[in-house]
mmCIF file of C-alpha atoms in Angstrom:
data_model
loop_
_atom_site.group_PDB
_atom_site.id
_atom_site.type_symbol
_atom_site.label_atom_id
_atom_site.label_comp_id
_atom_site.label_asym_id
_atom_site.label_seq_id
_atom_site.Cartn_x
_atom_site.Cartn_y
_atom_site.Cartn_z
ATOM 1 C CA MET Z 24 -5.673 -46.993 92.960
ATOM 2 C CA THR Z 25 -4.462 -44.997 90.038
ATOM 3 C CA THR Z 26 -1.528 -45.586 87.742
ATOM 4 C CA ALA Z 27 0.174 -43.137 85.466
ATOM 5 C CA MET Z 28 -0.034 -43.665 81.728
ATOM 6 C CA LYS Z 29 1.300 -41.746 78.778
ATOM 7 C CA ILE Z 30 -0.830 -40.909 75.763
ATOM 8 C CA LYS Z 31 1.036 -40.047 72.594
ATOM 9 C CA VAL Z 32 -0.667 -37.194 70.729
ATOM 10 C CA VAL Z 33 1.761 -35.389 68.357
ATOM 11 C CA GLN Z 34 -0.588 -32.664 67.201
ATOM 12 C CA ASN Z 35 0.008 -29.107 66.014
ATOM 13 C CA VAL Z 36 -1.381 -26.837 68.744
ATOM 14 C CA LEU Z 37 -1.797 -24.004 66.245
ATOM 15 C CA LYS Z 38 -3.724 -26.157 63.764
ATOM 16 C CA ALA Z 39 -7.016 -24.321 64.286
ATOM 17 C CA ASN Z 40 -5.871 -21.155 62.541
ATOM 18 C CA LYS Z 41 -3.799 -23.116 60.034
ATOM 19 C CA ASP Z 42 -6.763 -25.269 58.970
ATOM 20 C CA VAL Z 43 -8.977 -22.234 58.380
ATOM 21 C CA ALA Z 44 -6.164 -20.408 56.570
ATOM 22 C CA ASP Z 45 -5.676 -23.405 54.285
ATOM 23 C CA ASP Z 46 -9.428 -23.403 53.579
ATOM 24 C CA ASN Z 47 -9.322 -19.692 52.780
ATOM 25 C CA ARG Z 48 -6.328 -20.276 50.508
ATOM 26 C CA ARG Z 49 -8.241 -22.926 48.578
ATOM 27 C CA VAL Z 50 -11.335 -20.725 48.204
ATOM 28 C CA LEU Z 51 -9.243 -17.757 47.094
ATOM 29 C CA ARG Z 52 -7.235 -19.854 44.633
ATOM 30 C CA GLU Z 53 -10.421 -21.100 43.003
ATOM 31 C CA SER Z 54 -11.910 -17.627 42.772
ATOM 32 C CA GLY Z 55 -9.529 -16.081 40.236
ATOM 33 C CA LEU Z 56 -8.583 -13.018 42.261
ATOM 34 C CA LEU Z 57 -5.295 -11.989 43.897
ATOM 35 C CA ALA Z 58 -5.538 -11.747 47.694
ATOM 36 C CA LEU Z 59 -3.022 -9.563 49.529
ATOM 37 C CA ASN Z 60 -2.362 -9.192 53.262
ATOM 38 C CA LEU Z 61 -1.141 -5.627 53.912
ATOM 39 C CA MET Z 62 0.832 -5.419 57.146
ATOM 40 C CA SER Z 63 2.605 -2.544 58.859
ATOM 41 C CA SER Z 64 2.629 -0.256 61.876
ATOM 42 C CA PRO Z 65 -0.327 2.055 62.418
ATOM 43 C CA GLY Z 66 -0.093 5.158 60.254
ATOM 44 C CA SER Z 67 2.335 3.889 57.646
ATOM 45 C CA GLY Z 68 -0.077 4.477 54.784
ATOM 46 C CA LYS Z 69 -2.016 1.241 54.122
ATOM 47 C CA THR Z 70 -5.365 2.982 53.668
ATOM 48 C CA THR Z 71 -3.832 5.833 51.672
ATOM 49 C CA LEU Z 72 -2.224 3.246 49.399
ATOM 50 C CA LEU Z 73 -5.660 1.734 48.755
ATOM 51 C CA GLU Z 74 -7.084 5.191 48.049
ATOM 52 C CA GLN Z 75 -4.347 5.685 45.452
ATOM 53 C CA THR Z 76 -4.558 2.194 43.995
ATOM 54 C CA ILE Z 77 -8.225 1.330 43.559
ATOM 55 C CA PRO Z 78 -9.188 4.238 41.264
ATOM 56 C CA ARG Z 79 -6.132 3.463 39.103
ATOM 57 C CA LEU Z 80 -7.150 -0.190 38.736
ATOM 58 C CA GLY Z 81 -10.494 1.044 37.455
ATOM 59 C CA SER Z 82 -13.910 -0.536 37.199
ATOM 60 C CA GLU Z 83 -12.640 -3.340 34.942
ATOM 61 C CA GLN Z 84 -10.656 -4.644 37.917
ATOM 62 C CA PRO Z 85 -13.120 -4.628 40.845
ATOM 63 C CA CYS Z 86 -11.532 -4.648 44.289
ATOM 64 C CA ALA Z 87 -12.793 -6.063 47.549
ATOM 65 C CA VAL Z 88 -11.281 -4.653 50.734
ATOM 66 C CA PHE Z 89 -11.307 -6.089 54.250
ATOM 67 C CA VAL Z 90 -10.234 -3.547 56.848
ATOM 68 C CA GLY Z 91 -9.033 -4.833 60.215
ATOM 69 C CA ASP Z 92 -9.056 -2.420 63.134
ATOM 70 C CA LEU Z 93 -9.718 -2.656 66.856
ATOM 71 C CA GLN Z 94 -12.288 0.091 66.649
ATOM 72 C CA THR Z 95 -13.974 2.541 64.248
ATOM 73 C CA THR Z 96 -15.115 2.239 60.680
ATOM 74 C CA SER Z 97 -13.083 5.225 59.488
ATOM 75 C CA ASP Z 98 -10.779 3.260 57.174
ATOM 76 C CA ALA Z 99 -13.705 1.398 55.601
ATOM 77 C CA GLU Z 100 -15.422 4.735 55.065
ATOM 78 C CA ARG Z 101 -12.338 6.127 53.317
ATOM 79 C CA VAL Z 102 -12.307 3.340 50.724
ATOM 80 C CA GLY Z 103 -16.073 2.793 50.758
ATOM 81 C CA ASN Z 104 -16.797 4.808 47.634
ATOM 82 C CA LEU Z 105 -13.793 3.486 45.773
ATOM 83 C CA ALA Z 106 -13.972 -0.276 46.149
ATOM 84 C CA ALA Z 107 -16.587 -2.672 44.800
ATOM 85 C CA ALA Z 108 -17.007 -4.185 48.270
ATOM 86 C CA VAL Z 109 -15.670 -3.099 51.667
ATOM 87 C CA THR Z 110 -15.926 -5.070 54.892
ATOM 88 C CA GLN Z 111 -14.834 -3.588 58.218
ATOM 89 C CA ILE Z 112 -13.652 -6.253 60.671
ATOM 90 C CA ASN Z 113 -13.497 -4.791 64.171
ATOM 91 C CA THR Z 114 -11.453 -7.009 66.432
ATOM 92 C CA GLY Z 115 -12.246 -5.278 69.730
ATOM 93 C CA LYS Z 116 -9.042 -6.005 71.626
ATOM 94 C CA GLY Z 117 -7.630 -8.372 69.005
ATOM 95 C CA CYS Z 118 -4.234 -7.197 67.805
ATOM 96 C CA HIS Z 119 -4.290 -8.964 64.450
ATOM 97 C CA LEU Z 120 -6.770 -10.431 61.985
ATOM 98 C CA SER Z 121 -7.356 -14.165 62.174
ATOM 99 C CA ALA Z 122 -8.094 -16.687 59.438
ATOM 100 C CA ALA Z 123 -11.529 -17.248 61.004
ATOM 101 C CA GLN Z 124 -12.405 -13.562 60.716
ATOM 102 C CA VAL Z 125 -11.340 -13.561 57.072
ATOM 103 C CA ALA Z 126 -13.313 -16.767 56.400
ATOM 104 C CA GLU Z 127 -16.428 -15.121 57.799
ATOM 105 C CA ALA Z 128 -15.891 -11.970 55.730
ATOM 106 C CA LEU Z 129 -15.331 -14.016 52.562
ATOM 107 C CA LYS Z 130 -18.880 -15.356 52.805
ATOM 108 C CA GLY Z 131 -20.257 -11.882 52.114
ATOM 109 C CA ILE Z 132 -18.278 -11.239 48.932
ATOM 110 C CA ASP Z 133 -18.979 -12.301 45.361
ATOM 111 C CA LEU Z 134 -15.401 -13.478 44.920
ATOM 112 C CA GLY Z 135 -15.794 -14.476 41.282
ATOM 113 C CA ALA Z 136 -16.591 -10.865 40.387
ATOM 114 C CA MET Z 137 -13.401 -9.456 41.959
ATOM 115 C CA ALA Z 138 -9.915 -8.968 40.536
ATOM 116 C CA TYR Z 139 -8.258 -8.155 43.872
ATOM 117 C CA LEU Z 140 -8.874 -8.656 47.566
ATOM 118 C CA PHE Z 141 -6.877 -6.245 49.744
ATOM 119 C CA ILE Z 142 -6.820 -7.301 53.392
ATOM 120 C CA GLU Z 143 -5.667 -4.331 55.450
ATOM 121 C CA ASN Z 144 -4.451 -5.954 58.650
ATOM 122 C CA VAL Z 145 -4.478 -4.315 62.079
ATOM 123 C CA GLY Z 146 -1.615 -1.803 62.390
ATOM 124 C CA ASN Z 147 0.947 -3.898 64.249
ATOM 125 C CA MET Z 148 4.386 -5.173 63.259
ATOM 126 C CA VAL Z 149 4.415 -8.098 65.665
ATOM 127 C CA CYS Z 150 1.286 -10.223 65.826
ATOM 128 C CA PRO Z 151 0.025 -10.320 62.232
ATOM 129 C CA ALA Z 152 3.236 -12.115 61.261
ATOM 130 C CA ALA Z 153 2.122 -15.162 63.229
ATOM 131 C CA PHE Z 154 -1.318 -15.534 61.659
ATOM 132 C CA ASP Z 155 -1.707 -16.901 58.165
ATOM 133 C CA LEU Z 156 -4.965 -15.632 56.673
ATOM 134 C CA GLY Z 157 -4.807 -17.718 53.490
ATOM 135 C CA GLU Z 158 -3.604 -14.820 51.348
ATOM 136 C CA HIS Z 159 -1.635 -15.196 48.102
ATOM 137 C CA ARG Z 160 0.917 -12.511 48.913
ATOM 138 C CA ARG Z 161 2.142 -10.652 52.000
ATOM 139 C CA VAL Z 162 2.945 -6.958 51.532
ATOM 140 C CA VAL Z 163 4.805 -5.145 54.321
ATOM 141 C CA LEU Z 164 4.851 -1.349 54.488
ATOM 142 C CA LEU Z 165 7.481 0.673 56.323
ATOM 143 C CA SER Z 166 7.086 4.457 56.327
ATOM 144 C CA VAL Z 167 10.053 6.815 56.424
ATOM 145 C CA PRO Z 168 9.021 8.659 59.629
ATOM 146 C CA GLU Z 169 9.048 5.330 61.528
ATOM 147 C CA GLY Z 170 12.805 5.093 61.206
ATOM 148 C CA ASP Z 171 15.346 2.971 59.396
ATOM 149 C CA ASP Z 172 15.940 0.503 62.252
ATOM 150 C CA LYS Z 173 12.649 -1.345 61.923
ATOM 151 C CA VAL Z 174 13.803 -4.203 59.685
ATOM 152 C CA ALA Z 175 16.231 -5.289 62.402
ATOM 153 C CA LYS Z 176 13.644 -4.892 65.158
ATOM 154 C CA TYR Z 177 10.777 -6.688 63.399
ATOM 155 C CA TYR Z 178 12.675 -9.173 61.260
ATOM 156 C CA THR Z 179 10.018 -11.887 61.507
ATOM 157 C CA LEU Z 180 7.537 -9.715 59.643
ATOM 158 C CA PHE Z 181 10.039 -8.584 57.007
ATOM 159 C CA GLN Z 182 11.287 -12.133 56.436
ATOM 160 C CA GLN Z 183 7.784 -13.159 55.393
ATOM 161 C CA ALA Z 184 7.168 -10.322 52.958
ATOM 162 C CA ASP Z 185 6.639 -11.005 49.276
ATOM 163 C CA LEU Z 186 6.897 -7.248 48.633
ATOM 164 C CA ILE Z 187 8.238 -4.410 50.762
ATOM 165 C CA LEU Z 188 6.918 -0.896 50.291
ATOM 166 C CA ILE Z 189 8.846 2.019 51.761
ATOM 167 C CA THR Z 190 6.215 4.750 51.982
ATOM 168 C CA LYS Z 191 6.324 8.545 52.446
ATOM 169 C CA VAL Z 192 9.718 8.676 50.728
ATOM 170 C CA ASP Z 193 9.197 12.380 50.030
ATOM 171 C CA LEU Z 194 10.120 12.824 53.746
ATOM 172 C CA THR Z 195 13.452 10.976 53.488
ATOM 173 C CA GLU Z 196 15.708 14.016 53.887
ATOM 174 C CA VAL Z 197 13.600 15.737 56.529
ATOM 175 C CA CYS Z 198 13.567 12.543 58.639
ATOM 176 C CA GLY Z 199 17.199 11.661 58.080
ATOM 177 C CA PHE Z 200 16.101 8.198 56.922
ATOM 178 C CA ASP Z 201 19.002 5.976 55.924
ATOM 179 C CA MET Z 202 17.746 3.842 53.027
ATOM 180 C CA ALA Z 203 21.130 2.125 52.727
ATOM 181 C CA ARG Z 204 20.715 0.802 56.265
ATOM 182 C CA VAL Z 205 17.274 -0.604 55.435
ATOM 183 C CA ARG Z 206 18.664 -2.329 52.325
ATOM 184 C CA ALA Z 207 21.622 -3.726 54.286
ATOM 185 C CA ASP Z 208 19.289 -5.164 56.927
ATOM 186 C CA LEU Z 209 16.995 -6.596 54.262
ATOM 187 C CA ALA Z 210 19.991 -8.254 52.628
ATOM 188 C CA LYS Z 211 20.242 -10.443 55.752
ATOM 189 C CA VAL Z 212 16.546 -11.067 56.202
ATOM 190 C CA ASN Z 213 14.800 -11.165 52.846
ATOM 191 C CA THR Z 214 16.454 -10.972 49.429
ATOM 192 C CA ARG Z 215 13.429 -12.375 47.628
ATOM 193 C CA ALA Z 216 10.987 -9.497 48.094
ATOM 194 C CA PRO Z 217 11.321 -6.520 45.766
ATOM 195 C CA VAL Z 218 11.486 -3.124 47.483
ATOM 196 C CA ILE Z 219 9.416 -0.276 46.019
ATOM 197 C CA LEU Z 220 9.842 3.305 47.215
ATOM 198 C CA LEU Z 221 6.482 5.058 47.322
ATOM 199 C CA SER Z 222 5.103 8.510 47.846
ATOM 200 C CA ALA Z 223 1.358 9.087 47.688
ATOM 201 C CA ARG Z 224 2.053 12.801 47.505
ATOM 202 C CA THR Z 225 4.443 12.798 44.559
ATOM 203 C CA GLY Z 226 3.218 9.606 42.888
ATOM 204 C CA GLU Z 227 6.680 8.039 43.020
ATOM 205 C CA GLY Z 228 6.568 4.256 42.786
ATOM 206 C CA ILE Z 229 2.831 3.913 42.141
ATOM 207 C CA ASP Z 230 3.354 2.586 38.617
ATOM 208 C CA ALA Z 231 5.884 0.030 39.850
ATOM 209 C CA TRP Z 232 3.374 -1.080 42.502
ATOM 210 C CA LEU Z 233 0.589 -1.432 39.934
ATOM 211 C CA ASP Z 234 2.911 -3.414 37.639
ATOM 212 C CA TRP Z 235 3.781 -5.748 40.511
ATOM 213 C CA LEU Z 236 0.074 -6.286 41.233
ATOM 214 C CA LYS Z 237 -0.624 -7.122 37.614
ATOM 215 C CA THR Z 238 2.273 -9.587 37.420
ATOM 216 C CA GLN Z 239 1.317 -11.307 40.669
ATOM 217 C CA ARG Z 240 -2.294 -11.641 39.576
ATOM 218 C CA LYS Z 241 -1.193 -13.306 36.330
ATOM 219 C CA GLN Z 242 0.936 -15.725 38.345
ATOM 220 C CA VAL Z 243 -1.868 -16.915 40.595
ATOM 221 C CA THR Z 244 -4.804 -16.951 38.201
ATOM 222 C CA MET E 27 3.487 -13.767 72.174
ATOM 223 C CA HIS E 28 -0.133 -14.837 72.399
ATOM 224 C CA GLU E 29 0.579 -17.272 75.201
ATOM 225 C CA GLY E 30 -3.099 -16.885 76.207
ATOM 226 C CA SER E 31 -4.567 -18.289 73.005
ATOM 227 C CA ILE E 32 -1.809 -20.906 72.816
ATOM 228 C CA ALA E 33 -2.624 -22.053 76.350
ATOM 229 C CA SER E 34 -6.333 -22.277 75.538
ATOM 230 C CA ALA E 35 -5.573 -24.395 72.496
ATOM 231 C CA ILE E 36 -3.302 -26.682 74.545
ATOM 232 C CA VAL E 37 -6.022 -27.230 77.145
ATOM 233 C CA GLU E 38 -8.688 -27.862 74.522
ATOM 234 C CA GLN E 39 -6.595 -30.416 72.625
ATOM 235 C CA ALA E 40 -5.274 -32.117 75.762
ATOM 236 C CA VAL E 41 -8.763 -32.512 77.221
ATOM 237 C CA GLU E 42 -10.042 -33.868 73.901
ATOM 238 C CA ALA E 43 -7.218 -36.414 73.659
ATOM 239 C CA ALA E 44 -7.724 -37.460 77.276
ATOM 240 C CA ALA E 45 -11.461 -37.937 76.760
ATOM 241 C CA ALA E 46 -10.809 -40.045 73.660
ATOM 242 C CA HIS E 47 -8.712 -42.380 75.818
ATOM 243 C CA GLY E 48 -11.182 -42.425 78.692
ATOM 244 C CA VAL E 49 -8.867 -40.810 81.236
ATOM 245 C CA GLU E 50 -10.060 -38.433 83.922
ATOM 246 C CA ARG E 51 -7.083 -36.415 84.991
ATOM 247 C CA ILE E 52 -4.054 -35.068 83.155
ATOM 248 C CA THR E 53 -0.992 -34.736 85.359
ATOM 249 C CA ALA E 54 1.532 -33.551 82.787
ATOM 250 C CA ILE E 55 1.636 -32.287 79.213
ATOM 251 C CA GLU E 56 4.730 -32.648 77.038
ATOM 252 C CA LEU E 57 5.125 -29.908 74.415
ATOM 253 C CA GLU E 58 7.722 -29.075 71.812
ATOM 254 C CA VAL E 59 7.907 -25.315 71.238
ATOM 255 C CA GLY E 60 9.561 -23.934 68.113
ATOM 256 C CA LEU E 61 11.945 -21.125 68.991
ATOM 257 C CA LEU E 62 10.585 -18.939 66.182
ATOM 258 C CA GLN E 63 7.329 -18.664 68.112
ATOM 259 C CA GLN E 64 9.271 -16.756 70.789
ATOM 260 C CA VAL E 65 7.039 -18.078 73.563
ATOM 261 C CA VAL E 66 7.987 -16.948 77.053
ATOM 262 C CA PRO E 67 7.795 -20.135 79.187
ATOM 263 C CA GLU E 68 6.689 -18.337 82.376
ATOM 264 C CA ALA E 69 3.948 -16.519 80.484
ATOM 265 C CA LEU E 70 2.772 -19.775 78.946
ATOM 266 C CA GLU E 71 2.702 -21.511 82.338
ATOM 267 C CA THR E 72 0.688 -18.686 83.888
ATOM 268 C CA ALA E 73 -1.722 -18.585 80.963
ATOM 269 C CA PHE E 74 -2.050 -22.369 81.149
ATOM 270 C CA GLU E 75 -2.995 -22.228 84.830
ATOM 271 C CA PHE E 76 -5.896 -19.936 83.995
ATOM 272 C CA ALA E 77 -6.982 -21.869 80.928
ATOM 273 C CA ALA E 78 -6.839 -25.249 82.665
ATOM 274 C CA ALA E 79 -8.881 -24.238 85.711
ATOM 275 C CA ASP E 80 -11.952 -26.469 86.193
ATOM 276 C CA THR E 81 -10.879 -28.843 83.431
ATOM 277 C CA PRO E 82 -9.271 -32.290 83.539
ATOM 278 C CA ALA E 83 -5.987 -30.488 82.793
ATOM 279 C CA GLU E 84 -6.115 -28.423 85.989
ATOM 280 C CA GLY E 85 -2.869 -28.715 87.911
ATOM 281 C CA ALA E 86 -1.034 -30.442 85.055
ATOM 282 C CA VAL E 87 2.667 -29.705 84.777
ATOM 283 C CA LEU E 88 3.953 -28.429 81.429
ATOM 284 C CA HIS E 89 7.169 -30.011 80.161
ATOM 285 C CA LEU E 90 8.571 -27.825 77.380
ATOM 286 C CA THR E 91 11.300 -28.832 74.962
ATOM 287 C CA GLN E 92 12.633 -26.388 72.397
ATOM 288 C CA ARG E 93 12.839 -26.946 68.645
ATOM 289 C CA ARG E 94 15.526 -24.911 66.963
ATOM 290 C CA PRO E 95 14.674 -23.311 63.610
ATOM 291 C CA GLU E 96 15.664 -24.990 60.356
ATOM 292 C CA ALA E 97 15.438 -23.464 56.922
ATOM 293 C CA VAL E 98 15.886 -24.499 53.324
ATOM 294 C CA CYS E 99 17.340 -21.920 50.964
ATOM 295 C CA ARG E 100 14.955 -21.362 48.052
ATOM 296 C CA SER E 101 17.845 -20.237 45.864
ATOM 297 C CA CYS E 102 20.231 -23.172 46.223
ATOM 298 C CA GLY E 103 18.478 -25.810 48.339
ATOM 299 C CA HIS E 104 20.974 -25.713 51.212
ATOM 300 C CA ARG E 105 19.586 -26.624 54.643
ATOM 301 C CA PHE E 106 20.757 -24.570 57.612
ATOM 302 C CA GLU E 107 19.822 -23.085 60.968
ATOM 303 C CA PRO E 108 18.971 -19.364 60.756
ATOM 304 C CA SER E 109 20.406 -17.249 63.528
ATOM 305 C CA LEU E 110 17.853 -15.632 65.820
ATOM 306 C CA GLU E 111 20.580 -13.825 67.722
ATOM 307 C CA THR E 112 21.837 -11.900 64.702
ATOM 308 C CA PHE E 113 18.440 -12.014 62.863
ATOM 309 C CA SER E 114 20.213 -13.429 59.854
ATOM 310 C CA PHE E 115 18.395 -15.655 57.409
ATOM 311 C CA LEU E 116 21.376 -15.602 55.043
ATOM 312 C CA CYS E 117 22.143 -18.919 53.405
ATOM 313 C CA PRO E 118 25.764 -19.754 54.256
ATOM 314 C CA ALA E 119 26.141 -21.452 50.883
ATOM 315 C CA CYS E 120 24.904 -18.804 48.430
ATOM 316 C CA ARG E 121 24.436 -15.672 50.623
ATOM 317 C CA GLN E 122 20.809 -15.140 49.589
ATOM 318 C CA ALA E 123 18.093 -14.523 52.214
ATOM 319 C CA ASP E 124 15.231 -16.361 50.548
ATOM 320 C CA ILE E 125 14.258 -19.205 52.818
ATOM 321 C CA GLU E 126 11.478 -21.585 53.589
ATOM 322 C CA ILE E 127 11.251 -22.352 57.272
ATOM 323 C CA ILE E 128 10.829 -26.083 57.771
ATOM 324 C CA ALA E 129 11.109 -26.289 61.565
ATOM 325 C CA GLY E 130 10.974 -24.048 64.589
ATOM 326 C CA ASN E 131 7.668 -22.350 63.878
ATOM 327 C CA GLU E 132 5.313 -24.900 65.370
ATOM 328 C CA ILE E 133 4.020 -25.779 68.810
ATOM 329 C CA THR E 134 3.428 -29.516 69.065
ATOM 330 C CA LEU E 135 1.463 -31.312 71.746
ATOM 331 C CA LEU E 136 3.615 -34.418 72.032
ATOM 332 C CA SER E 137 1.965 -36.438 74.776
ATOM 333 C CA LEU E 138 -0.083 -36.408 77.951
ATOM 334 C CA THR E 139 0.675 -38.121 81.226
ATOM 335 C CA CYS E 140 -2.574 -39.136 82.862
ATOM 336 C CA ASP E 141 -3.953 -40.863 85.891
ATOM 337 C CA GLU E 142 -5.708 -43.999 84.901
ATOM 338 C CA LYS E 143 -8.168 -45.674 87.223
ATOM 339 C CA SER E 144 -7.401 -49.297 87.793
ATOM 340 C CA PRO E 145 -10.219 -51.647 86.872
#
């Protein structure tokens, strides 16, 4: 004969990723570098931003880059000659990077020698928002051709951002992009994160971005 | 979103807890799901069926309760419930949108209901 009994558990189902992320956070905090999680749609300019940034930081500020993609090594190849260390993380069908993948990649890097770790997440405005990697700062990119309605549509991601980069701003007029609408939506979702307007082509905003990096690095190290 | 990996984690943790208490079959699992996770209950139930197959959790019924989001304003300290319907994280006290989410983002395995063999 069987009887029913209740077992009290009270456990966080998502603890597996959280535990690894917390471990990563501790390792990164002790290492003296600034770790950034770059998140956006595909094609918004994450890799181009790294191509513009790393040479400007120079050899006195070595950069490690983790590139997350389902397939190909093309982004890692683009930054390969520029960064001190590049690791391509191919997720297969995975739509976001996980803390476990980052933990594994961290083992192969001499963290103490690096000034910055740029984690270029899989191009996706939905899933990366749910997965803490252990980073110091979350940077969200929105490119002008994507449209000015994306803050409203993907508010979870924008709410988490420590910095918001509007990229390809040289196309604002051609695309009819309404920056005022983006700012109005951000005013409801995230008033903490600064917004920097960037153009890789014209160089607009790059200095502001580099200044922000420098300030953030001072804050965490 | 990601109901598949959530379901796998539920099965793994439920089976582990059941084994620790020496029970053989789980008949129900009580979960609290934070609304910010935006889990679709039907998708979770379907994913759970697959994940639980051939485990002591096979056939268990999921009982889901919702946890509404709660936030603390980082600017003024006010506690409030952000609106998911209007995607507004504006603090009603100081009108800043700079919040720390303190509830509604977790999925908690509350308890298991099990069959226990009588001695």
